[in-house]
CSV table of C-alpha atoms in Angstrom, one decimal:
chain,number,residue,atom,x,y,z
Y,1366,MET,CA,-11.2,-40.9,-0.5
Y,1367,SER,CA,-11.9,-44.5,0.5
Y,1368,THR,CA,-13.0,-47.1,-2.0
Y,1369,VAL,CA,-15.3,-48.6,0.7
Y,1370,TYR,CA,-18.3,-46.7,2.0
Y,1371,GLY,CA,-21.5,-47.2,3.9
Y,1372,PRO,CA,-23.3,-49.5,4.6
Y,1373,VAL,CA,-26.0,-47.6,2.7
Y,1374,PRO,CA,-29.7,-48.6,2.8
Y,1375,SER,CA,-30.8,-50.3,-0.4
Y,1376,TRP,CA,-34.4,-51.1,-1.3
Y,1377,ARG,CA,-33.1,-54.1,-3.3
Y,1378,PHE,CA,-30.5,-55.6,-1.0
Y,1379,GLY,CA,-30.8,-54.2,2.5
Y,1380,ARG,CA,-27.7,-52.8,4.2
Y,1381,SER,CA,-25.2,-52.6,1.5
Y,1382,LEU,CA,-21.4,-52.0,2.0
Y,1383,GLY,CA,-20.3,-50.2,-1.1
Y,1384,VAL,CA,-17.1,-50.7,-3.0
Y,1385,ASP,CA,-16.3,-48.1,-5.6
Y,1386,VAL,CA,-13.8,-49.6,-8.1
Y,1387,LEU,CA,-13.4,-46.4,-10.1
Y,1388,LEU,CA,-13.6,-43.3,-7.8
Y,1389,PRO,CA,-14.4,-39.8,-9.2
Y,1390,PRO,CA,-14.6,-38.3,-11.7
Y,1391,LYS,CA,-17.4,-40.4,-13.2
Y,1392,THR,CA,-16.1,-42.7,-15.8
Y,1393,CYS,CA,-18.7,-44.6,-17.8
Y,1394,THR,CA,-19.8,-46.0,-21.2
Y,1395,PHE,CA,-23.2,-44.3,-20.8
Y,1396,ASN,CA,-24.4,-40.9,-20.0
Y,1397,CYS,CA,-27.9,-41.9,-18.7
Y,1398,VAL,CA,-30.5,-39.2,-18.5
Y,1399,TYR,CA,-31.5,-40.3,-14.9
Y,1400,CYS,CA,-28.1,-41.0,-13.4
Y,1401,GLN,CA,-27.8,-39.9,-9.7
Y,1402,LEU,CA,-24.1,-39.1,-10.3
Y,1403,GLY,CA,-25.0,-36.5,-12.9
Y,1404,GLY,CA,-23.2,-36.3,-16.3
Y,1405,THR,CA,-20.3,-38.5,-17.3
Y,1406,SER,CA,-17.0,-36.8,-17.1
Y,1407,LYS,CA,-15.0,-39.5,-19.0
Y,1408,LEU,CA,-16.7,-41.6,-21.6
Y,1409,LEU,CA,-15.0,-44.9,-22.6
Y,1410,SER,CA,-16.1,-47.6,-25.0
Y,1411,ALA,CA,-14.0,-50.4,-23.7
Y,1412,PRO,CA,-12.4,-51.8,-20.5
Y,1413,SER,CA,-9.1,-50.1,-19.6
Y,1414,SER,CA,-6.1,-51.4,-17.7
Y,1415,SER,CA,-5.4,-47.8,-16.5
Y,1416,ALA,CA,-9.0,-47.0,-15.3
Y,1417,GLY,CA,-10.1,-47.7,-11.8
Y,1418,VAL,CA,-8.5,-48.5,-8.5
Y,1419,LYS,CA,-6.1,-51.4,-7.8
Y,1420,VAL,CA,-6.9,-54.4,-5.7
Y,1421,GLU,CA,-4.3,-53.4,-3.1
Y,1422,ARG,CA,-6.2,-50.2,-2.4
Y,1423,VAL,CA,-9.5,-52.0,-1.9
Y,1424,LYS,CA,-7.8,-54.5,0.4
Y,1425,THR,CA,-6.4,-51.7,2.6
Y,1426,ASP,CA,-9.7,-49.8,2.7
Y,1427,LEU,CA,-11.6,-53.0,3.5
Y,1428,GLU,CA,-9.3,-53.8,6.4
Y,1429,GLN,CA,-9.9,-50.4,7.9
Y,1430,GLN,CA,-13.7,-50.5,7.4
Y,1431,ILE,CA,-14.4,-53.9,8.8
Y,1432,LYS,CA,-12.5,-53.2,12.0
Y,1433,ARG,CA,-15.0,-50.4,12.7
Y,1434,MET,CA,-18.4,-52.1,12.2
Y,1435,ASP,CA,-20.4,-54.9,13.5
Y,1436,LEU,CA,-20.4,-57.3,10.5
Y,1437,ASN,CA,-23.9,-58.5,11.3
Y,1438,SER,CA,-25.0,-55.0,10.1
Y,1439,ILE,CA,-24.0,-55.9,6.6
Y,1440,ASP,CA,-26.4,-57.8,4.3
Y,1441,VAL,CA,-24.4,-57.6,1.1
Y,1442,VAL,CA,-21.3,-56.0,-0.4
Y,1443,THR,CA,-22.2,-54.1,-3.6
Y,1444,VAL,CA,-19.6,-53.3,-6.1
Y,1445,SER,CA,-20.5,-50.4,-8.3
Y,1446,GLY,CA,-18.5,-47.2,-8.7
Y,1447,SER,CA,-18.3,-43.7,-10.0
Y,1448,GLY,CA,-19.5,-45.0,-13.3
Y,1449,GLU,CA,-19.4,-48.5,-14.9
Y,1450,PRO,CA,-17.4,-50.9,-12.7
Y,1451,THR,CA,-16.6,-53.4,-15.5
Y,1452,ILE,CA,-14.3,-50.8,-17.1
Y,1453,ASN,CA,-11.9,-51.8,-14.3
Y,1454,LEU,CA,-10.0,-54.9,-15.5
Y,1455,GLN,CA,-8.9,-55.8,-11.9
Y,1456,LEU,CA,-12.6,-56.5,-11.1
Y,1457,GLY,CA,-12.0,-60.3,-10.9
Y,1458,GLU,CA,-9.1,-59.8,-8.3
Y,1459,ILE,CA,-11.2,-57.3,-6.4
Y,1460,VAL,CA,-14.2,-59.7,-5.9
Y,1461,LYS,CA,-11.7,-62.4,-4.7
Y,1462,CYS,CA,-10.3,-59.9,-2.2
Y,1463,ILE,CA,-13.8,-59.0,-0.9
Y,1464,LYS,CA,-14.7,-62.7,-0.5
Y,1465,SER,CA,-11.5,-63.3,1.5
Y,1466,PHE,CA,-12.5,-60.7,4.0
Y,1467,LEU,CA,-16.3,-61.3,4.0
Y,1468,PRO,CA,-16.8,-64.9,2.9
Y,1469,ASP,CA,-20.3,-65.1,4.3
Y,1470,LYS,CA,-21.7,-62.0,2.6
Y,1471,PRO,CA,-23.2,-62.1,-0.9
Y,1472,VAL,CA,-21.2,-59.9,-3.3
Y,1473,VAL,CA,-23.3,-58.0,-5.8
Y,1474,LEU,CA,-22.3,-56.3,-9.0
Y,1475,LEU,CA,-24.2,-53.4,-10.5
Y,1476,THR,CA,-23.5,-53.1,-14.2
Y,1477,ASN,CA,-25.0,-51.3,-17.2
Y,1478,SER,CA,-24.3,-54.4,-19.3
Y,1479,SER,CA,-22.5,-52.6,-22.1
Y,1480,LEU,CA,-19.1,-54.4,-21.8
Y,1481,LEU,CA,-20.4,-58.0,-21.5
Y,1482,TYR,CA,-19.3,-58.7,-25.1
Y,1483,SER,CA,-15.7,-59.0,-23.6
Y,1484,GLU,CA,-14.8,-62.5,-22.6
Y,1485,LYS,CA,-12.4,-61.0,-20.0
Y,1486,VAL,CA,-15.2,-58.9,-18.5
Y,1487,ARG,CA,-17.5,-61.9,-18.2
Y,1488,GLU,CA,-14.7,-63.9,-16.7
Y,1489,ASN,CA,-14.1,-61.1,-14.2
Y,1490,ILE,CA,-17.7,-61.1,-13.0
Y,1491,SER,CA,-18.5,-64.8,-13.2
Y,1492,LYS,CA,-17.7,-65.2,-9.5
Y,1493,PHE,CA,-20.1,-62.6,-8.2
Y,1494,ASP,CA,-23.0,-64.0,-6.2
Y,1495,VAL,CA,-25.4,-61.6,-7.9
Y,1496,VAL,CA,-25.1,-59.6,-11.0
Y,1497,SER,CA,-27.7,-56.8,-11.5
Y,1498,ALA,CA,-27.6,-55.9,-15.2
Y,1499,LYS,CA,-29.2,-52.8,-16.5
Y,1500,LEU,CA,-31.7,-53.1,-19.4
Y,1501,ASP,CA,-33.9,-50.0,-19.9
Y,1502,ALA,CA,-35.0,-50.4,-23.5
Y,1503,GLY,CA,-36.0,-53.0,-26.0
Y,1504,ASP,CA,-35.2,-50.9,-29.1
Y,1505,ASN,CA,-32.2,-48.9,-30.2
Y,1506,LYS,CA,-34.0,-45.5,-30.5
Y,1507,THR,CA,-35.2,-45.6,-26.9
Y,1508,PHE,CA,-31.8,-47.1,-25.7
Y,1509,ASN,CA,-29.9,-44.2,-27.3
Y,1510,LEU,CA,-32.3,-41.6,-25.8
Y,1511,ILE,CA,-32.3,-42.9,-22.3
Y,1512,ASN,CA,-28.8,-44.4,-21.8
Y,1513,ARG,CA,-27.0,-42.2,-24.3
Y,1514,PRO,CA,-24.1,-44.7,-25.0
Y,1515,THR,CA,-20.8,-43.4,-26.2
Y,1516,LYS,CA,-19.6,-44.1,-29.7
Y,1517,GLY,CA,-18.5,-47.6,-30.3
Y,1518,ILE,CA,-21.0,-49.3,-27.8
Y,1519,GLN,CA,-23.0,-52.1,-29.3
Y,1520,GLY,CA,-26.8,-51.8,-29.9
Y,1521,ILE,CA,-29.4,-53.0,-27.4
Y,1522,MET,CA,-30.0,-56.4,-29.2
Y,1523,GLU,CA,-26.3,-57.3,-28.9
Y,1524,ILE,CA,-26.2,-56.1,-25.3
Y,1525,ALA,CA,-29.2,-58.4,-24.5
Y,1526,LYS,CA,-27.5,-61.3,-26.2
Y,1527,ASN,CA,-24.4,-60.7,-24.1
Y,1528,ILE,CA,-26.4,-60.6,-20.9
Y,1529,LYS,CA,-27.9,-64.0,-21.8
Y,1530,LYS,CA,-24.5,-65.4,-22.5
Y,1531,LEU,CA,-23.3,-64.2,-19.1
Y,1532,LYS,CA,-26.2,-66.0,-17.5
Y,1533,SER,CA,-25.1,-69.3,-19.0
Y,1534,GLU,CA,-21.6,-68.8,-17.8
Y,1535,MET,CA,-22.0,-67.5,-14.3
Y,1536,GLU,CA,-22.6,-69.4,-11.0
Y,1537,GLY,CA,-24.6,-66.8,-9.2
Y,1538,LYS,CA,-28.0,-65.1,-9.8
Y,1539,LEU,CA,-28.6,-62.8,-12.7
Y,1540,MET,CA,-31.0,-59.9,-12.1
Y,1541,ILE,CA,-32.2,-57.4,-14.6
Y,1542,GLN,CA,-32.8,-53.8,-13.4
Y,1543,SER,CA,-35.0,-51.7,-15.6
Y,1544,MET,CA,-35.4,-48.1,-14.8
Y,1545,PHE,CA,-38.9,-46.9,-15.9
Y,1546,LEU,CA,-39.3,-43.2,-16.5
Y,1547,ARG,CA,-41.3,-40.5,-18.1
Y,1548,THR,CA,-40.2,-37.1,-19.3
Y,1549,THR,CA,-41.5,-33.6,-19.9
Y,1550,PHE,CA,-41.7,-34.5,-23.6
Y,1551,ASN,CA,-42.8,-37.8,-25.2
Y,1552,LEU,CA,-39.8,-40.1,-24.2
Y,1553,THR,CA,-40.9,-43.0,-22.0
Y,1554,ASN,CA,-40.4,-46.8,-21.8
Y,1555,CYS,CA,-43.5,-47.4,-19.7
Y,1556,GLU,CA,-46.2,-48.3,-22.2
Y,1557,GLY,CA,-47.1,-49.6,-25.6
Y,1558,GLU,CA,-44.7,-51.0,-28.0
Y,1559,LYS,CA,-41.6,-49.7,-26.1
Y,1560,LEU,CA,-42.6,-51.6,-23.0
Y,1561,ARG,CA,-43.5,-54.8,-24.9
Y,1562,GLU,CA,-40.2,-54.8,-26.7
Y,1563,LEU,CA,-38.3,-54.5,-23.4
Y,1564,ILE,CA,-40.4,-57.3,-21.9
Y,1565,ASP,CA,-39.6,-59.5,-24.9
Y,1566,LEU,CA,-35.9,-59.0,-24.5
Y,1567,THR,CA,-36.2,-59.8,-20.8
Y,1568,VAL,CA,-38.2,-62.9,-21.4
Y,1569,ASN,CA,-35.5,-64.1,-23.9
Y,1570,ILE,CA,-32.8,-63.6,-21.2
Y,1571,ASN,CA,-34.9,-65.3,-18.5
Y,1572,PRO,CA,-33.2,-63.7,-15.5
Y,1573,ASP,CA,-33.7,-64.9,-11.9
Y,1574,VAL,CA,-35.2,-61.6,-10.8
Y,1575,ILE,CA,-36.5,-58.4,-12.6
Y,1576,GLN,CA,-36.1,-55.2,-10.6
Y,1577,ILE,CA,-38.8,-52.7,-11.6
Y,1578,ASP,CA,-37.3,-49.3,-10.6
Y,1579,THR,CA,-37.7,-45.6,-11.3
Y,1580,PRO,CA,-35.4,-42.6,-10.8
Y,1581,TYR,CA,-36.5,-41.3,-7.4
Y,1582,ARG,CA,-33.3,-39.6,-6.4
Y,1583,PRO,CA,-32.1,-36.2,-7.8
Y,1584,GLY,CA,-29.1,-36.0,-10.1
Y,1585,GLY,CA,-30.4,-36.7,-13.6
Y,1586,GLU,CA,-31.6,-34.4,-16.3
Y,1587,LYS,CA,-34.4,-32.0,-15.2
Y,1588,PHE,CA,-36.7,-33.3,-17.8
Y,1589,VAL,CA,-36.8,-36.8,-16.3
Y,1590,LEU,CA,-39.9,-37.7,-14.3
Y,1591,PRO,CA,-40.2,-40.7,-11.9
Y,1592,VAL,CA,-43.1,-43.1,-12.3
Y,1593,PRO,CA,-45.6,-43.4,-9.5
Y,1594,ILE,CA,-45.8,-46.7,-7.6
Y,1595,ASP,CA,-49.2,-47.5,-9.0
Y,1596,GLU,CA,-47.8,-47.3,-12.5
Y,1597,LEU,CA,-44.9,-49.5,-11.5
Y,1598,LYS,CA,-47.4,-52.1,-10.3
Y,1599,SER,CA,-49.2,-51.9,-13.6
Y,1600,ILE,CA,-45.9,-52.5,-15.4
Y,1601,ALA,CA,-45.3,-55.5,-13.1
Y,1602,GLU,CA,-48.6,-56.9,-14.2
Y,1603,GLU,CA,-47.4,-56.9,-17.8
Y,1604,PHE,CA,-44.3,-58.9,-16.7
Y,1605,LYS,CA,-46.5,-61.4,-14.8
Y,1606,GLU,CA,-47.7,-62.8,-18.1
Y,1607,PHE,CA,-44.2,-64.4,-18.3
Y,1608,PHE,CA,-42.7,-64.4,-14.8
Y,1609,PRO,CA,-44.0,-65.5,-11.4
Y,1610,ALA,CA,-44.7,-62.7,-8.8
Y,1611,ASP,CA,-41.7,-63.7,-6.6
Y,1612,LYS,CA,-39.3,-62.9,-9.5
Y,1613,LEU,CA,-40.6,-59.3,-9.7
Y,1614,TRP,CA,-39.1,-56.8,-7.3
Y,1615,VAL,CA,-41.0,-53.5,-7.5
Y,1616,LEU,CA,-39.8,-50.3,-5.9
Y,1617,GLY,CA,-42.2,-49.5,-3.1
Y,1618,LEU,CA,-43.3,-53.1,-2.6
Y,1619,HIS,CA,-40.0,-54.9,-2.2
Y,1620,ASP,CA,-38.1,-52.6,0.2
Y,1621,LEU,CA,-35.3,-53.7,2.5
Y,1622,ARG,CA,-34.3,-50.3,3.7
Y,1623,GLY,CA,-34.7,-49.2,7.3
Y,1624,ARG,CA,-32.5,-51.6,9.3
Y,1625,LYS,CA,-29.9,-49.7,11.3
Y,1626,VAL,CA,-26.2,-50.3,11.1
Y,1627,LYS,CA,-24.2,-51.1,14.2
Y,1628,TRP,CA,-20.6,-49.8,14.6
Y,1629,LYS,CA,-17.8,-50.8,16.8
Y,1630,ARG,CA,-16.4,-47.3,16.6
Y,1631,LYS,CA,-17.2,-44.4,14.3
Y,1632,GLY,CA,-15.0,-41.8,12.8
Y,1633,SER,CA,-16.1,-38.2,12.3
Y,1634,VAL,CA,-19.9,-38.5,11.6
Y,1635,GLY,CA,-19.7,-35.4,9.4
Y,1636,SER,CA,-17.0,-37.0,7.3
Y,1637,GLU,CA,-19.0,-40.2,7.0
Y,1638,ILE,CA,-22.0,-38.3,5.7
Y,1639,ILE,CA,-19.9,-36.5,3.1
Y,1640,GLU,CA,-18.4,-39.9,1.9
Y,1641,LEU,CA,-21.9,-41.3,1.6
Y,1642,VAL,CA,-23.4,-38.5,-0.4
Y,1643,LYS,CA,-20.5,-38.4,-2.8
Y,1644,ARG,CA,-21.8,-41.7,-4.1
Y,1645,ARG,CA,-25.6,-41.1,-4.0
Y,1646,PRO,CA,-28.0,-38.3,-2.9
Y,1647,CYS,CA,-29.4,-39.3,0.6
Y,1648,ARG,CA,-32.3,-38.2,2.7
Y,1649,ILE,CA,-31.7,-37.6,6.5
Y,1650,ILE,CA,-33.5,-41.0,7.2
Y,1651,ASP,CA,-31.1,-42.8,4.8
Y,1652,LEU,CA,-28.1,-41.2,6.6
Y,1653,ALA,CA,-29.4,-42.0,10.0
Y,1654,ASP,CA,-30.1,-45.7,9.1
Y,1655,SER,CA,-26.6,-46.0,7.6
Y,1656,LEU,CA,-24.8,-44.4,10.4
Y,1657,GLY,CA,-26.8,-46.0,13.2
Y,1658,ILE,CA,-27.6,-42.7,14.9
Y,1659,SER,CA,-30.9,-40.9,15.6
Y,1660,TYR,CA,-32.8,-38.8,13.1
Y,1661,ILE,CA,-32.4,-35.8,15.3
Y,1662,GLU,CA,-28.7,-36.2,15.7
Y,1663,THR,CA,-28.3,-36.7,11.9
Y,1664,GLU,CA,-30.5,-33.6,11.2
Y,1665,LYS,CA,-28.3,-31.5,13.4
Y,1666,ILE,CA,-25.0,-32.6,11.7
Y,1667,VAL,CA,-26.5,-32.1,8.3
Y,1668,LYS,CA,-27.5,-28.6,9.3
Y,1669,GLU,CA,-23.9,-27.8,10.4
Y,1670,LEU,CA,-22.5,-29.2,7.1
Y,1671,LEU,CA,-25.0,-27.0,5.2
Y,1672,GLU,CA,-23.9,-23.9,7.1
Y,1673,LYS,CA,-20.3,-24.8,6.3
Y,1674,ASN,CA,-21.2,-25.1,2.6
Y,1675,GLN,CA,-20.0,-28.8,2.6
Y,1676,LEU,CA,-23.5,-30.0,1.6
Y,1677,LYS,CA,-26.3,-28.7,-0.4
Y,1678,GLU,CA,-30.0,-29.6,-0.5
Y,1679,LYS,CA,-31.9,-30.9,-3.6
Y,1680,SER,CA,-35.6,-31.8,-3.8
Y,1681,LYS,CA,-37.1,-34.7,-5.6
Y,1682,ASN,CA,-40.7,-36.1,-5.3
Y,1683,HIS,CA,-41.4,-33.6,-2.4
Y,1684,GLU,CA,-38.4,-35.0,-0.4
Y,1685,LYS,CA,-35.2,-33.4,0.6
Y,1686,TYR,CA,-31.9,-35.0,-0.5
Y,1687,TYR,CA,-28.4,-34.0,0.3
Y,1688,VAL,CA,-25.4,-33.9,-2.0
Y,1689,THR,CA,-21.8,-32.5,-1.8
Y,1690,THR,CA,-21.1,-29.0,-3.0
């Protein structure tokens, strides 16, 4: 399994070449109710020298991938993983490696923010061009219910302080990603005091961008409900008391998906599809855009993979997504 995959269409960043610095099984500090990867197989409360892939493996996989694609098809390189990427203590060396191959492409880190207390972790990620840090709650009760941190993880106030500290130390942009959701019971972070407390923490951090998101892909707990775009717009209006509109990226309004990827040469398209959906559930249009082939051709290959029991179909928000079996 390669550590490098995609490019995949990202509503936040466009055509994103992914680098998975952990690989399955999912290893994380959280077990978020909405995670598209499903439940966490291995819960850790600290960075680990034995967790994650080595920089040499990323280098080999990058060499192979960039020979196959038109680099103008890549907008960014996104470092995430099968879990929380900052667990991997080689992250600093990995970002240097990526920049040596793709010096003109912004390198983005997606993190759940839980390990930013560590000076070593902050040092590892200080050279990223963009850090997108998760902040889903402004109080510990909501944080524990939505993000379900493992034992030993700091509370949400300490995590917010660490995000602010990172901002003062890093050279690139700091973005906050907040995942707004409802449930089949009373848990939500979309309104009232819960929303106000989250906004207050965000104001104190003063990020460069706030990403207002909702769990629209399958994979999380069945009781999790996505928030309609109109409600996301209303939440953005609450943030506009403190931030200008250009700092607010709202799912459904700010959307950079849809640009096709150009390849110098492709491998097996079926294998490419399987590699993509191992990391995230995808619609046929997502796969077609990523692979640079027609919708009809993609649909045909997906049907063959379903018949071979290599893919399965899931529905979310009246749309069909595909995941591995």
